[in-house]
């Protein structure tokens, strides 16, 4: 049996550049990244390494199409389609579909919705697209509870909107929300930044489990021990710094 | 989730003049089933005129607006007969006005306000109309005990909820919203936004929301159009446009508010 999915990368970035143009600061240009090329295969955890300001978060945002690339390409293999999607050229509808079925993203901060309780916030990614029947809802809640337990969120908080939670609790809600789906590609921006040792180790296990079922994980891990524990490949982002005066 | 093969709405080169001034000049976009599109811009940018041209409430001077009807495929809404257009507006479309007074009948009961659109579809059974109205009042989190009261006795927030129930009772596939939360107190606004968000997601509604409030766009919309002087200056995923605005005007809009 030839399974091409193990041969072709889940994600290919080629010659990617990002430059911000600030029209109201005299049109000043801020080059952040240049010539980024990397690949991520299924089952890999690629750690982006480099000092603050090296463009690590910017790269994740470009892959998620939150930022728009200045040059280069990002090719993603979509589960439900045979062809690759070129993220920098895809239309809005394709990008929305990609976010629905292929790419998951854990940002550093949880954007809370007023009045929605933690359990529902975590379960939501399983329920997008159409009215959920009661069995789908029950299953989503069961999975959400399992993750909240593993991430040590006290049960009394499950029905409380996370807006009032501590930074670390919000971050764990964010993580639970992102690991509830089996994303083929998972982008993690400092998932362990405000967590204690026990929760860091839970997140590391969640990453291992995601890899084991074939996810390609690309992440930023400020904590060197966490990075060593989870990464299968480390990319030095300083290679992609724009040189002064270059365009 | 199956993928739709056709947009539910196609807007091509819409132009609308008021006197010599083009309120909307050459706007085109598509909307797909289940998508919520925000149209943002300052007052006078043409966003409301665009909404009304698309919703067939004003006739554009040029361009075409096509809607995917249930039985006849894509139909040019401005080429329909007046009767067809009225039927569409009462069944498959909804329109939520900024001022609920414009979207409600103030002197009939809340129940009758919701039931009216069902009657337009031919429902005549009083008991069924009343129970459907009651269930919609519940869905928009209104006290069902107020079903026989007229909206004249309601607060602004309750009127807006009633207007939403009145629109959604026929399960429309496309809803137009003109500044749906802007006349309300901030606390009431947050609750209503939350309700709109769960209703649009839960019912897979396609919607066009005109707003000057970028936070409203962030919470409700998948995609966004930025209008300035009748033109569409930028479009993209909502978070793209808000987090990485490209056009000078969008950069100005985004930087002028506190944490959109």
Short mmCIF file of C-alpha atoms in Angstrom, two decimals:
data_model
loop_
_atom_site.label_atom_id
_atom_site.label_comp_id
_atom_site.label_asym_id
_atom_site.label_seq_id
_atom_site.Cartn_x
_atom_site.Cartn_y
_atom_site.Cartn_z
CA UNK A 1 0.00 0.00 0.00
CA UNK A 2 1.37 3.36 -0.99
CA UNK A 3 0.08 6.11 1.23
CA UNK A 4 1.09 9.40 -0.34
CA UNK A 5 -0.03 11.26 2.76
CA UNK A 6 3.06 10.09 4.62
CA UNK A 7 5.32 11.24 1.80
CA UNK A 8 3.96 14.66 0.97
CA UNK A 9 4.17 17.37 3.60
CA UNK A 10 0.94 18.54 5.21
CA UNK A 11 2.24 22.08 4.89
CA UNK A 12 4.85 23.70 2.64
CA UNK A 13 6.00 27.28 3.00
CA UNK A 14 8.10 28.73 0.20
CA UNK A 15 9.88 32.08 0.00
CA UNK A 16 7.35 33.65 2.33
CA UNK A 17 7.77 37.32 3.25
CA UNK A 18 5.77 39.69 5.42
CA UNK A 19 6.12 43.44 5.48
CA UNK A 20 3.70 45.83 7.16
CA UNK A 21 3.04 49.20 5.53
CA UNK A 22 1.83 51.83 7.99
CA UNK A 23 -0.01 54.37 5.87
CA UNK A 24 -0.56 56.79 8.72
CA UNK A 25 3.04 56.82 9.90
CA UNK A 26 4.28 58.31 6.66
CA UNK A 27 4.00 55.01 4.81
CA UNK A 28 6.81 53.46 6.83
CA UNK A 29 7.50 49.84 5.99
CA UNK A 30 8.22 47.25 8.65
CA UNK A 31 9.80 44.12 7.22
CA UNK A 32 9.25 41.19 9.60
CA UNK A 33 9.98 38.04 7.64
CA UNK A 34 11.78 37.22 4.45
CA UNK A 35 12.48 34.02 2.53
CA UNK A 36 10.72 31.68 4.94
CA UNK A 37 10.79 28.12 3.63
CA UNK A 38 9.83 25.11 5.67
CA UNK A 39 7.87 21.88 5.56
CA UNK A 40 5.80 20.06 8.14
CA UNK A 41 4.87 16.43 7.73
CA UNK A 42 2.14 14.46 9.46
CA UNK A 43 3.27 13.29 12.87
CA UNK A 44 5.86 16.03 13.20
CA UNK A 45 6.05 18.78 15.78
CA UNK A 46 8.00 21.69 14.34
CA UNK A 47 9.13 24.23 16.93
CA UNK A 48 9.79 27.80 15.80
CA UNK A 49 12.72 29.11 17.76
CA UNK A 50 14.15 32.60 18.06
CA UNK A 51 14.11 35.71 20.21
CA UNK A 52 11.06 37.89 20.68
CA UNK A 53 10.46 39.92 17.52
CA UNK A 54 11.83 37.19 15.23
CA UNK A 55 8.42 36.84 13.59
CA UNK A 56 7.38 33.49 15.10
CA UNK A 57 3.79 34.53 15.85
CA UNK A 58 3.63 36.38 12.54
CA UNK A 59 4.47 33.15 10.70
CA UNK A 60 1.67 31.25 12.47
CA UNK A 61 -0.74 34.08 11.66
CA UNK A 62 0.29 33.98 8.00
CA UNK A 63 -0.33 30.23 7.86
CA UNK A 64 -3.75 30.72 9.47
CA UNK A 65 -4.43 33.52 6.92
CA UNK A 66 -4.98 35.97 9.75
CA UNK A 67 -2.19 38.07 8.20
CA UNK A 68 -1.76 38.48 4.47
CA UNK A 69 1.56 37.52 2.95
CA UNK A 70 3.64 40.05 1.02
CA UNK A 71 5.37 37.41 -1.10
CA UNK A 72 5.81 33.66 -1.30
CA UNK A 73 3.43 30.76 -0.91
CA UNK A 74 1.86 28.55 1.76
CA UNK A 75 0.56 25.22 0.50
CA UNK A 76 -1.72 23.17 2.70
CA UNK A 77 -3.05 19.72 2.00
CA UNK A 78 -6.75 19.70 2.76
CA UNK A 79 -8.27 16.53 4.14
CA UNK A 80 -11.43 16.59 2.08
CA UNK A 81 -9.83 17.62 -1.21
CA UNK A 82 -7.08 16.03 -3.25
CA UNK A 83 -5.45 19.27 -4.36
CA UNK A 84 -3.40 21.56 -2.17
CA UNK A 85 -4.72 24.96 -1.16
CA UNK A 86 -2.42 27.93 -1.66
CA UNK A 87 -3.34 29.99 1.39
CA UNK A 88 -1.95 33.31 0.15
CA UNK A 89 -4.15 33.16 -2.97
CA UNK A 90 -7.24 31.37 -1.69
CA UNK A 91 -10.58 33.17 -1.58
CA UNK A 92 -12.37 33.86 1.70
CA UNK A 93 -14.68 30.89 1.32
CA UNK A 94 -11.82 28.43 0.84
CA UNK A 95 -10.01 29.89 3.85
CA UNK A 96 -13.12 29.53 6.00
CA UNK A 97 -13.44 25.90 4.89
CA UNK A 98 -9.76 25.34 5.66
CA UNK A 99 -10.29 26.70 9.17
CA UNK A 100 -13.35 24.50 9.54
CA UNK A 101 -11.78 21.21 8.55
CA UNK A 102 -7.98 21.42 8.39
CA UNK A 103 -6.17 24.05 10.45
CA UNK A 104 -6.61 24.63 14.17
CA UNK A 105 -4.93 27.56 15.90
CA UNK A 106 -4.30 28.27 19.57
CA UNK A 107 -3.63 31.95 20.04
CA UNK A 108 -1.96 33.34 23.12
CA UNK A 109 -5.18 34.89 24.28
CA UNK A 110 -8.72 33.66 24.54
CA UNK A 111 -11.24 35.90 22.83
CA UNK A 112 -14.25 35.41 25.04
CA UNK A 113 -17.85 35.76 24.07
CA UNK A 114 -19.99 37.28 26.81
CA UNK A 115 -22.41 34.91 28.55
CA UNK A 116 -21.14 31.66 26.99
CA UNK A 117 -19.97 29.18 29.65
CA UNK A 118 -16.57 27.43 29.57
CA UNK A 119 -17.97 24.03 28.62
CA UNK A 120 -19.78 25.50 25.60
CA UNK A 121 -16.73 27.54 24.59
CA UNK A 122 -14.68 24.34 24.53
CA UNK A 123 -17.36 22.28 22.75
CA UNK A 124 -18.07 24.90 20.08
CA UNK A 125 -15.49 23.79 17.46
CA UNK A 126 -17.27 20.42 17.26
CA UNK A 127 -20.61 22.05 16.63
CA UNK A 128 -19.92 24.53 13.82
CA UNK A 129 -22.03 24.31 10.73
CA UNK A 130 -25.70 23.77 11.14
CA UNK A 131 -27.99 22.88 13.99
CA UNK A 132 -26.49 20.21 16.18
CA UNK A 133 -28.73 17.33 17.16
CA UNK A 134 -28.86 16.36 20.82
CA UNK A 135 -26.55 13.36 20.48
CA UNK A 136 -23.86 15.47 18.77
CA UNK A 137 -24.27 18.05 21.52
CA UNK A 138 -23.97 15.40 24.23
CA UNK A 139 -20.87 13.92 22.62
CA UNK A 140 -19.28 17.38 22.26
CA UNK A 141 -19.98 18.12 25.93
CA UNK A 142 -18.55 14.75 26.97
CA UNK A 143 -15.31 15.45 25.10
CA UNK A 144 -15.19 18.98 26.50
CA UNK A 145 -15.58 17.66 30.06
CA UNK A 146 -12.81 15.13 29.50
CA UNK A 147 -10.43 17.90 28.37
CA UNK A 148 -11.44 20.26 31.17
CA UNK A 149 -10.74 17.47 33.68
CA UNK A 150 -7.36 16.70 32.14
CA UNK A 151 -6.45 20.38 32.20
CA UNK A 152 -7.53 20.68 35.84
CA UNK A 153 -10.29 23.25 35.40
CA UNK A 154 -12.40 22.94 38.57
CA UNK A 155 -15.89 21.66 37.88
CA UNK A 156 -17.52 24.68 39.55
CA UNK A 157 -16.17 26.83 36.68
CA UNK A 158 -17.52 24.73 33.82
CA UNK A 159 -20.67 26.74 33.34
CA UNK A 160 -19.12 30.13 34.07
CA UNK A 161 -18.12 32.39 31.12
CA UNK A 162 -14.29 32.39 31.02
CA UNK A 163 -14.08 36.20 30.86
CA UNK A 164 -13.61 36.24 34.64
CA UNK A 165 -10.99 33.45 34.73
CA UNK A 166 -7.30 33.92 35.52
CA UNK A 167 -4.80 34.10 32.65
CA UNK A 168 -3.73 30.50 33.15
CA UNK A 169 -7.31 29.23 33.31
CA UNK A 170 -8.23 31.12 30.14
CA UNK A 171 -5.22 29.67 28.41
CA UNK A 172 -6.27 26.14 29.38
CA UNK A 173 -9.80 26.81 28.05
CA UNK A 174 -8.15 27.93 24.83
CA UNK A 175 -6.09 24.74 24.69
CA UNK A 176 -9.06 22.50 25.43
CA UNK A 177 -10.99 24.24 22.69
CA UNK A 178 -8.25 23.63 20.17
CA UNK A 179 -7.54 20.00 21.04
CA UNK A 180 -11.19 18.95 21.00
CA UNK A 181 -11.01 18.55 17.23
CA UNK A 182 -8.54 16.27 15.46
CA UNK A 183 -7.04 18.98 13.30
CA UNK A 184 -4.71 17.69 10.56
CA UNK A 185 -2.63 20.84 11.09
CA UNK A 186 -2.35 22.47 14.48
CA UNK A 187 -0.71 25.85 15.11
CA UNK A 188 0.25 26.56 18.72
CA UNK A 189 1.35 30.03 19.84
CA UNK A 190 2.94 29.65 23.29
CA UNK A 191 0.40 27.11 24.54
CA UNK A 192 2.22 26.65 27.86
CA UNK A 193 3.13 30.29 28.53
CA UNK A 194 1.19 30.74 31.77
CA UNK A 195 0.86 27.15 32.95
CA UNK A 196 2.28 25.29 35.93
CA UNK A 197 4.43 22.17 35.53
CA UNK A 198 1.53 19.69 35.77
CA UNK A 199 -0.50 21.46 33.11
CA UNK A 200 2.58 21.89 30.89
CA UNK A 201 3.02 18.16 30.99
CA UNK A 202 -0.67 17.60 30.12
CA UNK A 203 -0.29 19.91 27.11
CA UNK A 204 2.85 18.01 26.05
CA UNK A 205 0.85 14.76 26.20
CA UNK A 206 -1.95 16.31 24.16
CA UNK A 207 0.61 17.31 21.52
CA UNK A 208 2.05 13.77 21.47
CA UNK A 209 -1.44 12.34 21.06
CA UNK A 210 -2.19 14.74 18.20
CA UNK A 211 1.04 13.70 16.45
CA UNK A 212 0.28 10.03 17.02
CA UNK A 213 -3.00 10.36 15.14
CA UNK A 214 -1.19 12.07 12.27
CA UNK A 215 -1.40 15.78 12.93
CA UNK A 216 1.35 18.13 11.79
CA UNK A 217 2.00 20.49 14.72
CA UNK A 218 3.81 23.81 14.35
CA UNK A 219 4.40 25.66 17.57
CA UNK A 220 6.16 28.31 19.59
CA UNK A 221 7.34 27.12 22.99
CA UNK A 222 9.21 29.69 25.04
CA UNK A 223 10.08 27.11 27.70
CA UNK A 224 13.16 25.19 26.50
CA UNK A 225 12.22 22.08 28.50
CA UNK A 226 8.76 21.94 26.93
CA UNK A 227 10.31 22.50 23.52
CA UNK A 228 12.79 19.66 23.96
CA UNK A 229 10.03 17.43 25.24
CA UNK A 230 7.61 17.95 22.29
CA UNK A 231 9.58 19.08 19.23
CA UNK A 232 10.70 16.67 16.53
CA UNK A 233 12.32 19.49 14.57
CA UNK A 234 13.46 22.99 15.53
CA UNK A 235 13.55 25.87 13.04
CA UNK A 236 15.77 28.84 13.80
CA UNK A 237 13.72 31.86 12.81
CA UNK A 238 16.73 34.19 12.78
CA UNK A 239 17.50 32.76 9.36
CA UNK A 240 14.44 34.56 8.04
CA UNK A 241 15.18 38.04 9.36
CA UNK A 242 15.03 40.67 6.64
CA UNK A 243 18.48 42.21 6.12
CA UNK A 244 18.66 45.98 6.66
CA UNK A 245 17.85 47.87 3.51
CA UNK A 246 16.54 44.78 1.75
CA UNK A 247 13.14 44.70 0.19
CA UNK B 1 -20.35 19.65 6.09
CA UNK B 2 -21.26 19.46 2.44
CA UNK B 3 -20.05 22.26 0.28
CA UNK B 4 -22.53 24.39 -1.56
CA UNK B 5 -21.97 24.78 -5.23
CA UNK B 6 -23.65 28.14 -5.66
CA UNK B 7 -23.70 31.38 -3.71
CA UNK B 8 -27.04 32.33 -2.21
CA UNK B 9 -26.60 35.92 -3.34
CA UNK B 10 -24.59 37.53 -6.12
CA UNK B 11 -24.16 41.31 -6.30
CA UNK B 12 -22.61 42.66 -9.49
CA UNK B 13 -21.56 46.25 -10.12
CA UNK B 14 -24.31 47.91 -8.10
CA UNK B 15 -24.49 51.69 -8.57
CA UNK B 16 -26.94 54.04 -6.86
CA UNK B 17 -27.07 57.79 -7.36
CA UNK B 18 -28.78 60.35 -5.18
CA UNK B 19 -28.91 63.37 -7.47
CA UNK B 20 -25.45 63.77 -8.96
CA UNK B 21 -23.76 61.99 -6.06
CA UNK B 22 -23.02 58.28 -6.30
CA UNK B 23 -23.97 56.81 -2.91
CA UNK B 24 -22.78 53.39 -4.09
CA UNK B 25 -20.48 53.04 -7.06
CA UNK B 26 -19.79 49.64 -8.52
CA UNK B 27 -19.92 47.20 -5.60
CA UNK B 28 -19.74 43.46 -6.29
CA UNK B 29 -19.64 40.51 -3.91
CA UNK B 30 -21.02 37.04 -3.34
CA UNK B 31 -22.53 35.56 -0.23
CA UNK B 32 -22.63 31.81 0.42
CA UNK B 33 -25.15 29.90 2.53
CA UNK B 34 -24.39 30.23 6.22
CA UNK B 35 -22.01 33.15 5.76
CA UNK B 36 -22.33 36.35 7.75
CA UNK B 37 -20.92 39.39 5.99
CA UNK B 38 -20.36 42.69 7.76
CA UNK B 39 -20.42 45.94 5.81
CA UNK B 40 -18.58 48.60 7.77
CA UNK B 41 -17.81 52.25 7.18
CA UNK B 42 -18.64 55.64 8.61
CA UNK B 43 -21.98 57.35 8.11
CA UNK B 44 -22.28 58.52 4.52
CA UNK B 45 -20.03 55.71 3.25
CA UNK B 46 -22.96 54.19 1.36
CA UNK B 47 -23.28 51.06 3.46
CA UNK B 48 -27.01 51.46 4.16
CA UNK B 49 -27.74 52.36 0.54
CA UNK B 50 -25.86 49.23 -0.50
CA UNK B 51 -27.93 47.14 1.93
CA UNK B 52 -31.19 48.60 0.64
CA UNK B 53 -30.18 48.10 -2.99
CA UNK B 54 -29.35 44.46 -2.29
CA UNK B 55 -32.53 43.91 -0.26
CA UNK B 56 -34.54 45.37 -3.16
CA UNK B 57 -35.82 48.23 -1.04
CA UNK B 58 -34.36 50.76 -3.46
CA UNK B 59 -33.75 50.22 -7.15
CA UNK B 60 -30.09 50.60 -8.15
CA UNK B 61 -29.22 52.69 -11.22
CA UNK B 62 -26.94 49.97 -12.54
CA UNK B 63 -25.84 46.48 -11.66
CA UNK B 64 -27.58 43.28 -10.77
CA UNK B 65 -28.57 41.46 -7.59
CA UNK B 66 -29.36 37.75 -7.93
CA UNK B 67 -30.75 35.51 -5.21
CA UNK B 68 -30.79 31.72 -5.16
CA UNK B 69 -34.50 30.98 -4.92
CA UNK B 70 -35.76 27.63 -3.65
CA UNK B 71 -37.30 26.55 -6.93
CA UNK B 72 -36.05 28.70 -9.80
CA UNK B 73 -32.31 29.01 -9.23
CA UNK B 74 -30.63 32.42 -9.37
CA UNK B 75 -33.19 35.16 -9.99
CA UNK B 76 -32.56 38.87 -10.56
CA UNK B 77 -34.45 40.40 -7.63
CA UNK B 78 -34.95 43.73 -9.34
CA UNK B 79 -36.53 42.04 -12.36
CA UNK B 80 -39.14 40.23 -10.25
CA UNK B 81 -42.73 41.35 -10.08
CA UNK B 82 -43.65 43.44 -7.07
CA UNK B 83 -45.76 40.55 -5.72
CA UNK B 84 -42.89 38.06 -6.02
CA UNK B 85 -40.54 40.44 -4.32
CA UNK B 86 -42.96 41.01 -1.45
CA UNK B 87 -43.40 37.28 -0.98
CA UNK B 88 -39.63 36.83 -0.92
CA UNK B 89 -39.25 39.63 1.63
CA UNK B 90 -41.80 37.95 3.88
CA UNK B 91 -40.57 34.40 3.65
CA UNK B 92 -37.00 33.65 2.55
CA UNK B 93 -35.63 37.03 3.57
CA UNK B 94 -35.60 38.89 6.82
CA UNK B 95 -34.86 42.55 7.45
CA UNK B 96 -33.92 43.80 10.90
CA UNK B 97 -34.14 47.58 11.16
CA UNK B 98 -32.00 49.68 13.46
CA UNK B 99 -35.19 51.22 14.84
CA UNK B 100 -37.51 48.37 15.78
CA UNK B 101 -40.52 50.67 15.35
CA UNK B 102 -39.95 50.47 11.59
CA UNK B 103 -39.92 46.69 11.62
CA UNK B 104 -42.82 46.04 13.98
CA UNK B 105 -46.50 46.80 14.09
CA UNK B 106 -46.69 48.75 17.28
CA UNK B 107 -50.40 48.41 17.95
CA UNK B 108 -50.81 44.67 17.66
CA UNK B 109 -49.66 42.09 20.20
CA UNK B 110 -46.19 40.56 20.30
CA UNK B 111 -47.71 37.21 19.34
CA UNK B 112 -49.44 38.71 16.31
CA UNK B 113 -46.22 40.45 15.26
CA UNK B 114 -44.48 37.09 15.11
CA UNK B 115 -47.48 35.25 13.65
CA UNK B 116 -48.02 37.66 10.78
CA UNK B 117 -45.30 36.20 8.60
CA UNK B 118 -46.61 32.69 9.18
CA UNK B 119 -50.02 33.84 8.00
CA UNK B 120 -48.37 35.30 4.90
CA UNK B 121 -47.24 31.74 4.19
CA UNK B 122 -50.80 30.50 4.40
CA UNK B 123 -50.91 29.28 8.00
CA UNK B 124 -54.43 29.80 9.36
CA UNK B 125 -54.54 27.58 12.44
CA UNK B 126 -54.68 29.99 15.38
CA UNK B 127 -53.37 27.49 17.95
CA UNK B 128 -50.34 26.60 15.84
CA UNK B 129 -49.54 30.23 15.09
CA UNK B 130 -49.74 31.08 18.78
CA UNK B 131 -47.56 28.20 19.91
CA UNK B 132 -44.98 28.92 17.21
CA UNK B 133 -44.96 32.59 18.25
CA UNK B 134 -44.51 31.58 21.89
CA UNK B 135 -41.61 29.29 21.02
CA UNK B 136 -39.90 32.10 19.10
CA UNK B 137 -40.35 34.54 21.97
CA UNK B 138 -38.58 31.96 24.10
CA UNK B 139 -35.77 31.55 21.59
CA UNK B 140 -35.08 35.26 21.65
CA UNK B 141 -35.22 35.12 25.45
CA UNK B 142 -38.40 37.09 25.94
CA UNK B 143 -40.92 36.49 28.69
CA UNK B 144 -43.70 34.48 27.01
CA UNK B 145 -46.18 36.00 29.47
CA UNK B 146 -45.85 39.21 27.42
CA UNK B 147 -47.23 37.53 24.26
CA UNK B 148 -50.47 39.55 24.35
CA UNK B 149 -48.82 42.90 25.10
CA UNK B 150 -48.08 45.36 22.32
CA UNK B 151 -44.48 46.38 21.53
CA UNK B 152 -45.42 49.92 22.51
CA UNK B 153 -45.08 48.75 26.13
CA UNK B 154 -41.63 47.13 25.55
CA UNK B 155 -38.10 48.41 26.18
CA UNK B 156 -35.76 49.03 23.23
CA UNK B 157 -33.94 45.73 23.80
CA UNK B 158 -37.20 43.76 23.96
CA UNK B 159 -38.50 45.41 20.80
CA UNK B 160 -35.33 44.42 18.99
CA UNK B 161 -35.71 40.83 20.19
CA UNK B 162 -39.30 40.80 19.01
CA UNK B 163 -38.25 42.15 15.63
CA UNK B 164 -35.71 39.34 15.32
CA UNK B 165 -38.31 36.70 16.27
CA UNK B 166 -40.75 38.18 13.74
CA UNK B 167 -38.11 37.85 11.03
CA UNK B 168 -36.85 34.38 11.86
CA UNK B 169 -40.17 32.61 12.35
CA UNK B 170 -40.41 31.75 8.64
CA UNK B 171 -36.86 30.31 8.68
CA UNK B 172 -35.49 32.78 6.12
CA UNK B 173 -32.26 31.86 4.34
CA UNK B 174 -30.97 35.42 4.15
CA UNK B 175 -31.31 38.17 6.72
CA UNK B 176 -30.39 41.83 6.29
CA UNK B 177 -29.53 43.76 9.42
CA UNK B 178 -29.08 47.52 9.54
CA UNK B 179 -27.16 48.53 12.69
CA UNK B 180 -29.11 45.95 14.71
CA UNK B 181 -27.62 46.87 18.10
CA UNK B 182 -26.67 50.50 17.84
CA UNK B 183 -29.71 52.14 19.38
CA UNK B 184 -29.35 50.17 22.61
CA UNK B 185 -27.61 50.52 25.97
CA UNK B 186 -24.22 48.80 26.09
CA UNK B 187 -25.33 45.98 28.42
CA UNK B 188 -28.42 45.30 26.31
CA UNK B 189 -26.25 45.44 23.20
CA UNK B 190 -23.93 42.69 24.46
CA UNK B 191 -26.82 40.34 25.19
CA UNK B 192 -28.43 40.98 21.83
CA UNK B 193 -25.17 40.43 19.98
CA UNK B 194 -24.72 37.18 21.77
CA UNK B 195 -28.22 36.13 20.81
CA UNK B 196 -27.66 37.12 17.17
CA UNK B 197 -24.40 35.20 17.12
CA UNK B 198 -25.92 32.00 18.42
CA UNK B 199 -28.97 32.32 16.13
CA UNK B 200 -26.94 32.93 12.95
CA UNK B 201 -24.54 30.08 13.79
CA UNK B 202 -27.26 27.71 14.99
CA UNK B 203 -29.57 28.25 12.02
CA UNK B 204 -26.74 28.49 9.42
CA UNK B 205 -28.22 31.81 8.35
CA UNK B 206 -26.67 33.86 5.62
CA UNK B 207 -26.71 37.48 6.73
CA UNK B 208 -25.51 40.92 5.75
CA UNK B 209 -24.94 43.15 8.77
CA UNK B 210 -24.38 46.84 8.26
CA UNK B 211 -22.57 48.36 11.21
CA UNK B 212 -20.21 51.18 12.08
CA UNK B 213 -19.04 49.16 15.08
CA UNK B 214 -16.00 46.98 14.35
CA UNK B 215 -16.58 44.96 17.53
CA UNK B 216 -19.99 43.95 16.22
CA UNK B 217 -18.37 42.84 12.97
CA UNK B 218 -15.71 40.87 14.87
CA UNK B 219 -18.29 39.00 16.90
CA UNK B 220 -20.85 38.25 14.21
CA UNK B 221 -19.25 38.15 10.79
CA UNK B 222 -17.10 35.68 8.90
CA UNK B 223 -16.23 38.21 6.23
CA UNK B 224 -16.12 41.94 6.00
CA UNK B 225 -16.42 44.72 3.42
CA UNK B 226 -15.07 48.19 4.19
CA UNK B 227 -16.89 51.03 2.41
CA UNK B 228 -15.71 54.56 1.84
CA UNK B 229 -17.44 57.16 -0.31
CA UNK B 230 -19.59 54.53 -2.00
CA UNK B 231 -16.71 52.24 -2.89
CA UNK B 232 -15.56 48.97 -1.43
CA UNK B 233 -11.99 49.76 -0.37
CA UNK B 234 -11.14 46.47 1.29
CA UNK B 235 -12.60 43.01 1.78
CA UNK B 236 -11.50 39.77 3.40
CA UNK B 237 -12.00 37.52 6.39
CA UNK B 238 -13.13 39.63 9.35
CA UNK B 239 -10.01 38.93 11.40
CA UNK B 240 -7.73 39.60 8.39
CA UNK B 241 -9.24 43.00 7.78
CA UNK B 242 -9.18 43.95 11.48
CA UNK B 243 -5.76 42.49 12.37
CA UNK B 244 -3.86 43.22 9.15
CA UNK B 245 -5.68 46.07 7.41
CA UNK B 246 -4.15 46.96 4.06
CA UNK B 247 -5.97 50.07 2.86
CA UNK B 248 -5.08 53.43 4.46
CA UNK B 249 -8.73 54.04 5.31
CA UNK B 250 -9.13 50.64 7.02
CA UNK B 251 -5.93 51.26 8.98
CA UNK B 252 -7.39 54.56 10.13
CA UNK B 253 -10.71 52.94 11.12
CA UNK B 254 -9.04 50.12 13.04
CA UNK B 255 -6.59 52.40 14.83
CA UNK B 256 -9.37 54.80 15.83
CA UNK B 257 -11.12 52.35 18.15
CA UNK B 258 -10.09 50.71 21.38
CA UNK B 259 -9.49 46.98 20.83
CA UNK B 260 -12.02 46.08 18.14
#
